[in-house]
Short mmCIF file of C-alpha atoms in Angstrom, two decimals:
data_model
loop_
_atom_site.label_atom_id
_atom_site.label_comp_id
_atom_site.label_asym_id
_atom_site.label_seq_id
_atom_site.Cartn_x
_atom_site.Cartn_y
_atom_site.Cartn_z
CA UNK A 172 -149.74 -37.87 35.23
CA UNK A 173 -148.92 -41.57 34.82
CA UNK A 174 -151.55 -44.05 33.68
CA UNK A 175 -152.55 -46.79 36.14
CA UNK A 176 -154.36 -50.11 35.90
CA UNK A 177 -158.11 -49.24 35.57
CA UNK A 178 -160.43 -50.32 38.34
CA UNK A 179 -163.96 -51.61 37.50
CA UNK A 180 -166.38 -48.74 37.43
CA UNK A 181 -169.92 -49.19 38.80
CA UNK A 182 -171.27 -49.54 35.28
CA UNK A 183 -168.98 -52.52 34.80
CA UNK A 184 -170.91 -54.46 37.46
CA UNK A 185 -174.21 -56.34 36.80
CA UNK A 186 -177.37 -54.34 37.51
CA UNK A 187 -178.85 -55.90 40.68
CA UNK A 188 -182.30 -54.62 39.75
CA UNK A 189 -182.56 -56.81 36.69
CA UNK A 190 -184.96 -59.75 37.32
CA UNK A 191 -183.43 -63.22 37.46
CA UNK A 192 -180.02 -61.68 37.29
CA UNK A 193 -178.85 -61.84 40.84
CA UNK A 194 -175.32 -62.36 41.84
CA UNK A 195 -174.22 -63.45 45.25
CA UNK A 196 -170.66 -62.77 46.15
CA UNK A 197 -169.37 -65.30 48.63
CA UNK A 198 -166.45 -63.78 50.56
CA UNK A 199 -164.87 -66.46 52.62
CA UNK A 200 -161.29 -66.06 53.79
CA UNK A 201 -159.82 -68.04 50.91
CA UNK A 202 -161.58 -66.15 48.12
CA UNK A 203 -160.76 -62.81 49.76
CA UNK A 204 -157.07 -63.69 49.89
CA UNK A 205 -157.12 -64.72 46.26
CA UNK A 206 -158.75 -61.45 45.30
CA UNK A 207 -156.11 -59.47 47.21
CA UNK A 208 -153.34 -61.47 45.59
CA UNK A 209 -154.88 -60.97 42.15
CA UNK A 210 -155.17 -57.24 42.69
CA UNK A 211 -151.60 -57.10 43.92
CA UNK A 212 -150.40 -58.95 40.80
CA UNK A 213 -152.32 -56.56 38.58
CA UNK A 214 -150.81 -53.60 40.40
CA UNK A 215 -147.29 -55.01 40.10
CA UNK A 216 -147.77 -55.76 36.42
CA UNK A 217 -149.10 -52.26 35.83
CA UNK A 218 -146.16 -50.77 37.67
CA UNK A 219 -143.77 -52.93 35.66
CA UNK A 220 -145.33 -51.73 32.45
CA UNK A 221 -144.88 -48.15 33.57
CA UNK A 222 -141.31 -48.84 34.67
CA UNK A 223 -140.40 -50.54 31.40
CA UNK A 224 -142.01 -47.72 29.41
CA UNK A 225 -140.17 -45.08 31.43
CA UNK A 226 -136.93 -47.02 31.20
CA UNK A 227 -137.24 -47.27 27.41
CA UNK A 228 -137.92 -43.57 27.05
CA UNK A 229 -135.07 -42.69 29.38
CA UNK A 230 -132.70 -45.04 27.60
CA UNK A 231 -133.65 -43.56 24.20
CA UNK A 232 -133.14 -40.02 25.50
CA UNK A 233 -129.77 -41.04 26.93
CA UNK A 234 -128.62 -42.43 23.58
CA UNK A 235 -129.97 -39.51 21.57
CA UNK A 236 -128.89 -36.54 23.70
CA UNK A 237 -130.29 -33.18 22.68
CA UNK A 238 -132.62 -34.67 20.07
CA UNK A 239 -136.20 -33.33 20.25
CA UNK A 240 -138.69 -36.03 21.18
CA UNK A 241 -140.56 -35.61 17.92
CA UNK A 242 -137.40 -36.20 15.89
CA UNK A 243 -135.81 -39.06 17.79
CA UNK A 244 -136.94 -41.64 15.26
CA UNK A 245 -135.44 -39.61 12.38
CA UNK A 246 -132.13 -39.14 14.22
CA UNK A 247 -131.85 -42.70 15.55
CA UNK A 248 -129.81 -43.95 12.53
CA UNK A 249 -127.31 -41.13 13.12
CA UNK A 250 -126.85 -42.05 16.76
CA UNK A 251 -126.66 -45.78 15.93
CA UNK A 252 -123.84 -45.03 13.50
CA UNK A 253 -122.08 -42.73 15.97
CA UNK A 254 -122.13 -45.28 18.80
CA UNK A 255 -121.09 -48.09 16.46
CA UNK A 256 -117.99 -46.12 15.42
CA UNK A 257 -117.24 -45.00 18.97
CA UNK A 258 -117.63 -48.42 20.57
CA UNK A 259 -116.72 -50.96 17.88
CA UNK A 260 -114.44 -49.36 15.26
CA UNK A 261 -111.26 -51.47 15.08
CA UNK A 262 -109.16 -49.26 12.82
CA UNK A 263 -107.74 -47.13 15.62
CA UNK A 264 -108.82 -44.45 18.04
CA UNK A 265 -111.07 -41.74 16.67
CA UNK A 266 -111.53 -38.47 18.54
CA UNK A 267 -115.08 -37.35 19.24
CA UNK A 268 -114.19 -33.94 17.76
CA UNK A 269 -113.25 -35.63 14.49
CA UNK A 270 -116.59 -37.44 14.32
CA UNK A 271 -118.54 -34.29 15.16
CA UNK A 272 -116.77 -32.24 12.49
CA UNK A 273 -117.27 -35.03 9.97
CA UNK A 274 -120.99 -35.07 10.72
CA UNK A 275 -121.21 -31.30 10.29
CA UNK A 276 -119.39 -31.53 6.94
CA UNK A 277 -121.85 -34.19 5.86
CA UNK A 278 -124.84 -31.98 6.65
CA UNK A 279 -123.48 -29.14 4.54
CA UNK A 280 -122.55 -31.50 1.71
CA UNK A 281 -126.15 -32.72 1.67
CA UNK A 282 -127.29 -29.18 0.81
CA UNK A 283 -125.51 -29.42 -2.56
CA UNK A 284 -124.81 -25.69 -2.34
CA UNK A 285 -121.27 -24.62 -3.31
CA UNK A 286 -121.63 -21.50 -1.14
CA UNK A 287 -122.63 -23.30 2.07
CA UNK A 288 -119.92 -25.31 3.77
CA UNK A 289 -118.22 -26.28 7.01
CA UNK A 290 -114.81 -24.73 7.64
CA UNK A 291 -112.08 -25.76 10.04
CA UNK A 292 -110.84 -23.13 12.47
CA UNK A 293 -107.97 -22.24 10.15
CA UNK A 294 -110.16 -22.17 7.03
CA UNK A 295 -112.77 -20.05 8.80
CA UNK A 296 -110.18 -17.53 9.94
CA UNK A 297 -108.46 -17.34 6.55
CA UNK A 298 -111.74 -16.98 4.67
CA UNK A 299 -112.94 -14.10 6.82
CA UNK A 300 -109.58 -12.41 6.51
CA UNK A 301 -109.74 -12.74 2.75
CA UNK A 302 -113.17 -11.15 2.60
CA UNK A 303 -112.09 -8.39 4.99
CA UNK A 304 -109.15 -7.51 2.75
CA UNK A 305 -106.49 -9.06 4.98
CA UNK A 306 -104.72 -12.40 4.90
CA UNK A 307 -101.50 -14.05 6.01
CA UNK A 308 -99.29 -14.93 3.09
CA UNK A 309 -96.59 -13.63 0.77
CA UNK A 310 -98.45 -10.77 -0.96
CA UNK A 311 -98.42 -11.72 -4.62
CA UNK A 312 -101.14 -11.89 -7.22
CA UNK A 313 -101.22 -15.21 -9.04
CA UNK A 314 -102.83 -16.63 -12.15
CA UNK A 315 -102.42 -19.43 -14.67
CA UNK A 316 -100.32 -19.70 -17.80
CA UNK A 317 -101.47 -22.32 -20.35
CA UNK A 318 -98.70 -24.02 -22.30
CA UNK A 319 -100.75 -23.96 -25.53
CA UNK A 320 -101.33 -20.21 -25.37
CA UNK A 321 -105.09 -20.51 -24.81
CA UNK A 322 -106.92 -17.90 -22.79
CA UNK A 323 -107.42 -19.95 -19.66
CA UNK A 324 -106.77 -23.19 -17.80
CA UNK A 325 -107.97 -24.44 -14.44
CA UNK A 326 -106.07 -27.56 -13.31
CA UNK A 327 -102.37 -27.08 -12.71
CA UNK A 328 -99.88 -29.39 -14.43
CA UNK A 329 -97.32 -29.44 -17.26
CA UNK A 330 -99.85 -27.76 -19.56
CA UNK A 331 -101.10 -25.24 -17.00
CA UNK A 332 -98.61 -23.45 -14.76
CA UNK A 333 -99.16 -21.18 -11.77
CA UNK A 334 -97.63 -17.78 -12.47
CA UNK A 335 -96.84 -14.71 -10.37
CA UNK A 336 -98.63 -11.82 -12.08
CA UNK A 337 -97.65 -9.08 -9.64
CA UNK A 338 -95.90 -8.94 -6.25
CA UNK A 339 -97.58 -6.28 -4.11
CA UNK A 340 -95.51 -3.24 -3.28
CA UNK A 341 -93.57 -3.72 -0.04
CA UNK A 342 -94.78 -7.33 0.33
CA UNK A 343 -92.70 -10.34 1.41
CA UNK A 344 -92.91 -11.58 -2.19
CA UNK A 345 -91.35 -8.37 -3.51
CA UNK A 346 -88.69 -8.38 -0.77
CA UNK A 347 -87.80 -11.99 -1.64
CA UNK A 348 -87.19 -10.99 -5.27
CA UNK A 349 -90.21 -12.59 -6.95
CA UNK A 350 -91.06 -11.06 -10.33
CA UNK A 351 -94.07 -10.92 -12.65
CA UNK A 352 -93.92 -13.94 -14.96
CA UNK A 353 -92.21 -16.24 -12.45
CA UNK A 354 -93.68 -19.76 -12.65
CA UNK A 355 -94.42 -21.46 -9.34
CA UNK A 356 -93.48 -25.10 -9.88
CA UNK A 357 -93.65 -26.38 -6.29
CA UNK A 358 -94.43 -25.25 -2.74
CA UNK A 359 -92.17 -26.57 0.03
CA UNK A 360 -90.94 -29.19 -2.42
CA UNK A 361 -94.40 -30.49 -3.32
CA UNK A 362 -95.46 -30.12 -7.00
CA UNK A 363 -98.77 -28.40 -7.72
CA UNK A 364 -99.94 -30.83 -10.42
CA UNK A 365 -103.64 -31.63 -10.13
CA UNK A 366 -104.48 -28.65 -7.94
CA UNK A 367 -106.74 -25.70 -8.69
CA UNK A 368 -105.44 -22.14 -8.35
CA UNK A 369 -107.33 -21.77 -5.06
CA UNK A 370 -105.79 -24.95 -3.66
CA UNK A 371 -102.32 -23.81 -4.68
CA UNK A 372 -102.95 -20.40 -3.13
CA UNK A 373 -103.93 -22.07 0.15
CA UNK A 374 -100.61 -23.91 0.19
CA UNK A 375 -98.69 -20.69 -0.32
CA UNK A 376 -100.57 -18.82 2.39
CA UNK A 377 -99.89 -19.52 6.03
CA UNK A 378 -99.35 -18.00 9.47
CA UNK A 379 -97.34 -14.82 9.88
CA UNK A 380 -93.58 -15.23 10.47
CA UNK A 381 -93.48 -18.73 8.97
CA UNK A 382 -91.42 -19.49 5.87
CA UNK A 383 -92.61 -21.04 2.63
CA UNK A 384 -90.17 -22.14 -0.08
CA UNK A 385 -91.34 -21.63 -3.65
CA UNK A 386 -89.65 -23.46 -6.49
CA UNK A 387 -89.59 -20.86 -9.25
CA UNK A 388 -89.12 -21.30 -12.99
CA UNK A 389 -87.60 -18.17 -14.49
CA UNK A 390 -86.72 -18.66 -18.13
CA UNK A 391 -84.31 -21.59 -18.29
CA UNK A 392 -83.44 -21.25 -14.59
CA UNK A 393 -85.03 -23.06 -11.65
CA UNK A 394 -84.45 -21.72 -8.15
CA UNK A 395 -85.83 -22.12 -4.65
CA UNK A 396 -86.99 -18.87 -3.08
CA UNK A 397 -87.76 -18.77 0.67
CA UNK A 398 -90.42 -16.20 1.59
CA UNK A 399 -91.35 -15.20 5.15
CA UNK A 400 -95.12 -14.76 5.38
CA UNK A 401 -96.74 -11.69 6.90
CA UNK A 402 -100.17 -10.08 7.31
CA UNK A 403 -101.10 -8.64 3.93
CA UNK A 404 -103.61 -5.86 3.37
CA UNK A 405 -104.88 -6.29 -0.15
CA UNK A 406 -104.64 -3.44 -2.62
CA UNK A 407 -108.28 -3.40 -3.60
CA UNK A 408 -108.47 0.04 -5.21
CA UNK A 409 -106.29 1.32 -8.04
CA UNK A 410 -106.78 4.80 -9.51
CA UNK A 411 -105.46 6.16 -12.77
CA UNK A 412 -106.10 9.26 -14.86
CA UNK A 413 -106.93 8.62 -18.50
CA UNK A 414 -107.95 10.72 -21.47
CA UNK A 415 -105.38 13.40 -20.78
CA UNK A 416 -106.47 13.65 -17.16
CA UNK A 417 -110.17 14.09 -17.98
CA UNK A 418 -111.29 10.54 -17.10
CA UNK A 419 -110.97 8.94 -13.69
CA UNK A 420 -110.31 5.18 -13.85
CA UNK A 421 -110.95 3.18 -10.67
CA UNK A 422 -110.24 -0.54 -10.54
CA UNK A 423 -111.87 -2.38 -7.65
CA UNK A 424 -110.57 -5.84 -6.72
CA UNK A 425 -112.64 -6.67 -3.65
CA UNK A 426 -115.47 -5.55 -1.38
CA UNK A 427 -114.02 -5.16 2.09
CA UNK A 428 -114.42 -2.17 4.38
CA UNK A 429 -110.95 -1.10 3.21
CA UNK A 430 -112.17 -1.17 -0.39
CA UNK A 431 -115.26 0.93 0.31
CA UNK A 432 -113.23 3.57 2.17
CA UNK A 433 -110.44 3.56 -0.41
CA UNK A 434 -112.78 3.97 -3.35
CA UNK A 435 -114.67 6.81 -1.64
CA UNK A 436 -111.39 8.62 -1.05
CA UNK A 437 -110.10 8.19 -4.61
CA UNK A 438 -113.48 9.09 -6.09
CA UNK A 439 -113.70 12.28 -4.05
CA UNK A 440 -110.30 13.32 -5.40
CA UNK A 441 -111.42 12.70 -8.99
CA UNK A 442 -114.55 14.80 -8.52
CA UNK A 443 -112.62 17.55 -6.78
CA UNK A 444 -110.22 17.62 -9.74
CA UNK A 445 -113.17 18.25 -12.04
CA UNK A 446 -113.25 14.87 -13.73
CA UNK A 447 -116.83 14.36 -14.87
CA UNK A 448 -116.21 11.09 -16.73
CA UNK A 449 -115.52 7.95 -14.71
CA UNK A 450 -114.79 4.27 -15.33
CA UNK A 451 -115.40 1.72 -12.57
CA UNK A 452 -113.62 -1.54 -13.37
CA UNK A 453 -115.20 -4.56 -11.66
CA UNK A 454 -113.64 -7.23 -13.90
CA UNK A 455 -112.34 -10.25 -12.04
CA UNK A 456 -113.80 -8.97 -8.76
CA UNK A 457 -115.30 -11.94 -6.86
CA UNK A 458 -117.22 -9.80 -4.36
CA UNK A 459 -117.22 -9.55 -0.57
CA UNK A 460 -119.41 -7.82 2.01
CA UNK A 461 -122.87 -6.69 0.93
CA UNK A 462 -122.44 -3.69 3.24
CA UNK A 463 -119.46 -2.61 1.15
CA UNK A 464 -121.52 -3.09 -2.02
CA UNK A 465 -124.13 -0.71 -0.64
CA UNK A 466 -121.51 1.90 0.31
CA UNK A 467 -119.82 1.73 -3.09
CA UNK A 468 -123.04 1.89 -5.10
CA UNK A 469 -124.11 4.83 -2.92
CA UNK A 470 -121.08 6.79 -4.13
CA UNK A 471 -122.89 7.05 -7.49
CA UNK A 472 -126.57 6.93 -6.45
CA UNK A 473 -128.13 9.63 -4.30
CA UNK A 474 -131.25 7.58 -3.50
CA UNK A 475 -133.24 4.52 -4.45
CA UNK A 476 -132.98 0.77 -3.97
CA UNK A 477 -129.53 -0.81 -4.15
CA UNK A 478 -130.79 -4.39 -3.81
CA UNK A 479 -133.46 -6.56 -2.20
CA UNK A 480 -132.93 -9.56 0.05
CA UNK A 481 -135.37 -12.48 0.15
CA UNK A 482 -135.06 -14.85 3.08
CA UNK A 483 -136.01 -18.52 3.23
CA UNK A 484 -139.63 -17.68 4.00
CA UNK A 485 -139.97 -15.32 1.06
CA UNK A 486 -139.82 -12.08 3.08
CA UNK A 487 -138.33 -9.13 1.17
CA UNK A 488 -136.04 -6.53 2.73
CA UNK A 489 -134.99 -3.40 0.87
CA UNK A 490 -131.50 -1.89 1.06
CA UNK A 491 -131.45 1.73 -0.08
CA UNK A 492 -128.65 4.11 -1.02
CA UNK A 493 -126.80 5.88 1.77
CA UNK A 494 -126.56 9.67 1.51
CA UNK A 495 -123.37 11.61 0.82
CA UNK A 496 -121.94 9.89 -2.26
CA UNK A 497 -119.13 11.75 -4.02
CA UNK A 498 -120.31 11.15 -7.61
CA UNK A 499 -124.10 11.21 -7.46
CA UNK A 500 -124.41 14.19 -9.82
CA UNK A 501 -126.11 12.87 -12.99
CA UNK A 502 -123.82 15.13 -15.01
CA UNK A 503 -120.93 12.81 -14.12
CA UNK A 504 -120.86 10.10 -16.82
CA UNK A 505 -120.11 6.57 -15.66
CA UNK A 506 -119.10 3.34 -17.40
CA UNK A 507 -118.78 0.06 -15.48
CA UNK A 508 -116.54 -2.71 -16.84
CA UNK A 509 -117.67 -6.27 -16.09
CA UNK A 510 -116.75 -9.80 -17.13
CA UNK A 511 -117.36 -13.43 -16.18
CA UNK A 512 -115.17 -12.93 -13.09
CA UNK A 513 -117.43 -10.18 -11.72
CA UNK A 514 -119.52 -11.88 -9.04
CA UNK A 515 -121.69 -11.35 -6.00
CA UNK A 516 -121.11 -7.83 -4.58
CA UNK A 517 -119.72 -6.76 -7.97
CA UNK A 518 -123.00 -7.77 -9.53
CA UNK A 519 -124.98 -5.95 -6.84
CA UNK A 520 -123.21 -2.70 -7.74
CA UNK A 521 -123.39 -3.24 -11.50
CA UNK A 522 -127.10 -4.12 -11.37
CA UNK A 523 -127.97 -1.16 -9.12
CA UNK A 524 -126.20 1.35 -11.35
CA UNK A 525 -127.71 -0.23 -14.46
CA UNK A 526 -131.30 -0.52 -13.22
CA UNK A 527 -131.28 3.13 -12.17
CA UNK A 528 -129.85 4.19 -15.54
CA UNK A 529 -126.77 5.56 -13.82
CA UNK A 530 -124.12 3.66 -15.78
CA UNK A 531 -123.40 1.92 -19.07
CA UNK A 532 -122.15 -1.65 -18.65
CA UNK A 533 -119.33 -2.71 -20.98
CA UNK A 534 -117.60 -6.09 -21.27
CA UNK A 535 -118.90 -9.61 -20.79
CA UNK A 536 -121.78 -11.31 -18.97
CA UNK A 537 -121.10 -11.55 -15.24
CA UNK A 538 -120.68 -14.73 -13.19
CA UNK A 539 -124.21 -14.95 -11.77
CA UNK A 540 -124.11 -15.35 -7.98
CA UNK A 541 -127.37 -14.17 -6.45
CA UNK A 542 -127.16 -15.49 -2.89
CA UNK A 543 -126.03 -14.07 0.45
CA UNK A 544 -124.06 -16.10 2.99
CA UNK A 545 -123.85 -15.73 6.76
CA UNK A 546 -120.66 -16.76 8.57
CA UNK A 547 -121.09 -18.38 11.98
CA UNK A 548 -118.35 -19.60 14.34
CA UNK A 549 -118.87 -22.83 16.28
CA UNK A 550 -117.92 -23.36 19.91
CA UNK A 551 -114.98 -25.25 21.34
CA UNK A 552 -112.60 -24.71 18.44
CA UNK A 553 -114.86 -26.55 15.98
CA UNK A 554 -114.32 -23.93 13.27
CA UNK A 555 -117.42 -22.43 11.71
CA UNK A 556 -119.66 -22.49 8.69
CA UNK A 557 -121.01 -20.31 5.96
CA UNK A 558 -124.66 -20.76 5.11
CA UNK A 559 -126.79 -19.33 2.34
CA UNK A 560 -129.44 -17.33 4.22
CA UNK A 561 -130.98 -15.18 1.48
CA UNK A 562 -131.24 -14.41 -2.20
CA UNK A 563 -130.44 -10.92 -3.38
CA UNK A 564 -132.44 -9.29 -6.17
CA UNK A 565 -131.67 -6.29 -8.34
CA UNK A 566 -133.63 -3.03 -7.81
CA UNK A 567 -135.99 -4.32 -10.52
CA UNK A 568 -136.39 -7.52 -8.44
CA UNK A 569 -134.54 -9.75 -10.87
CA UNK A 570 -132.66 -12.78 -9.52
CA UNK A 571 -129.47 -13.10 -11.59
CA UNK A 572 -128.28 -16.36 -9.99
CA UNK A 573 -126.89 -18.70 -12.63
CA UNK A 574 -127.53 -16.25 -15.46
CA UNK A 575 -125.49 -13.16 -14.63
CA UNK A 576 -125.88 -9.63 -15.96
CA UNK A 577 -125.65 -8.91 -19.66
CA UNK A 578 -123.66 -5.75 -20.49
CA UNK A 579 -125.10 -2.96 -22.60
CA UNK A 580 -122.08 -3.21 -24.87
CA UNK A 581 -120.51 -6.65 -25.31
CA UNK A 582 -116.75 -6.84 -25.85
CA UNK A 583 -116.08 -10.52 -26.32
CA UNK A 584 -112.29 -10.32 -26.48
CA UNK A 585 -111.82 -8.46 -23.20
CA UNK A 586 -108.43 -9.10 -21.63
CA UNK A 587 -107.00 -9.17 -18.12
CA UNK A 588 -107.59 -5.72 -16.58
CA UNK A 589 -104.09 -5.89 -15.08
CA UNK A 590 -102.73 -5.68 -18.61
CA UNK A 591 -102.60 -1.97 -19.44
CA UNK A 592 -101.85 -2.61 -23.11
CA UNK A 593 -104.33 -3.93 -25.63
CA UNK A 594 -107.46 -3.75 -23.46
CA UNK A 595 -110.43 -3.71 -25.88
CA UNK A 596 -113.05 -3.30 -23.14
CA UNK A 597 -111.29 -0.31 -21.62
CA UNK A 598 -110.83 1.23 -25.06
CA UNK A 599 -114.54 0.77 -25.74
CA UNK A 600 -115.42 2.38 -22.41
CA UNK A 601 -113.34 5.42 -23.33
CA UNK A 602 -115.14 5.62 -26.67
CA UNK A 603 -118.49 5.63 -24.84
CA UNK A 604 -117.22 8.58 -22.80
CA UNK A 605 -116.20 10.39 -25.96
CA UNK A 606 -112.44 10.00 -25.61
CA UNK A 607 -110.65 9.52 -28.96
CA UNK A 608 -108.33 6.52 -29.16
CA UNK A 609 -105.35 8.81 -29.65
CA UNK A 610 -106.10 10.52 -26.34
CA UNK A 611 -106.91 7.38 -24.36
CA UNK A 612 -103.56 7.02 -22.59
#
């Protein structure tokens, strides 16, 4: 209901019963006309006020579309900036889609959370494929090679080279003749100096059936190697028999559905072969789906909590072990190898097995990522985003974010698990399982 100009109520008039307070209203034609005109003016003014008020509200709603009424003041600076760029920017045409995506990026940047971010359509697709164990690329594992012989480097350049550590079997990289130890000096003619390993990897990856040219340093020779990209299914599970066939060694490199199924299959074969001593190698494993973490931990735990999730309102949800694991028999001894590259889902598994006393942890303190992200696509080809929606806690309700998990047995000089020779952490794990060094191979 709209407000209107108030009319005088009876109480607003003088009381005619009061003595010596008598009012005579003289209504001649002239005074009556003036009164009508005055009332008309009041009515018009009142209507104008209502019109102006309604116009202002309508104009504000039109310039702040979709903004809740209670938040229009807070969002007004955003819309002022948007319309200023749209209507007055003199540096060239700017697509609305570009401005919208830039605004979304800004919102996620304001969270100051490295695990929450906006992704373009291509980035969103590639990221989900990576987590799911599939990607489009050349099929080669890469790392860094410091010129000074130190253990690690992060920014590529003359003192830190990108190196092929292993072409996957049957991959485009292997078919193109790439070898372990090849240095990648440039991608499509562009040097990699100043990039991180992840940024260099993104340059090498690309759509299926497209060609990327890698400039390779091989000894004293430099050569350009064209590689036709394809869809690559990552080799996330590697099995090996150690200790004269008495110990099953399982290396896990990711947490996709493929990884969970592959590990269950390999583990069942180990148990069927009578191997009652197992090593689960989670070193360098950055994680993946929490559902896969539950399935993998459940291979070793018959019951109990795998992890807890705490949402933004502090509500706790328990995730318990699924039945039917292949190695839940307590008589099967288990050692889990971890290091600073073990993160997220790797830490969920390591913590669950440790808190339940199911495994001995050997190696180095883990990375320390205790949050869960949800991936959401946006409409109209605007890509998508990943957003931190929960914390995960160990079965003992410990939040390991930023601190990681300390192993039971620390091996400070642990090496790359891909290196089969001289692996102190693996050797220590075999000792824990009672395998003499002479019988470790």
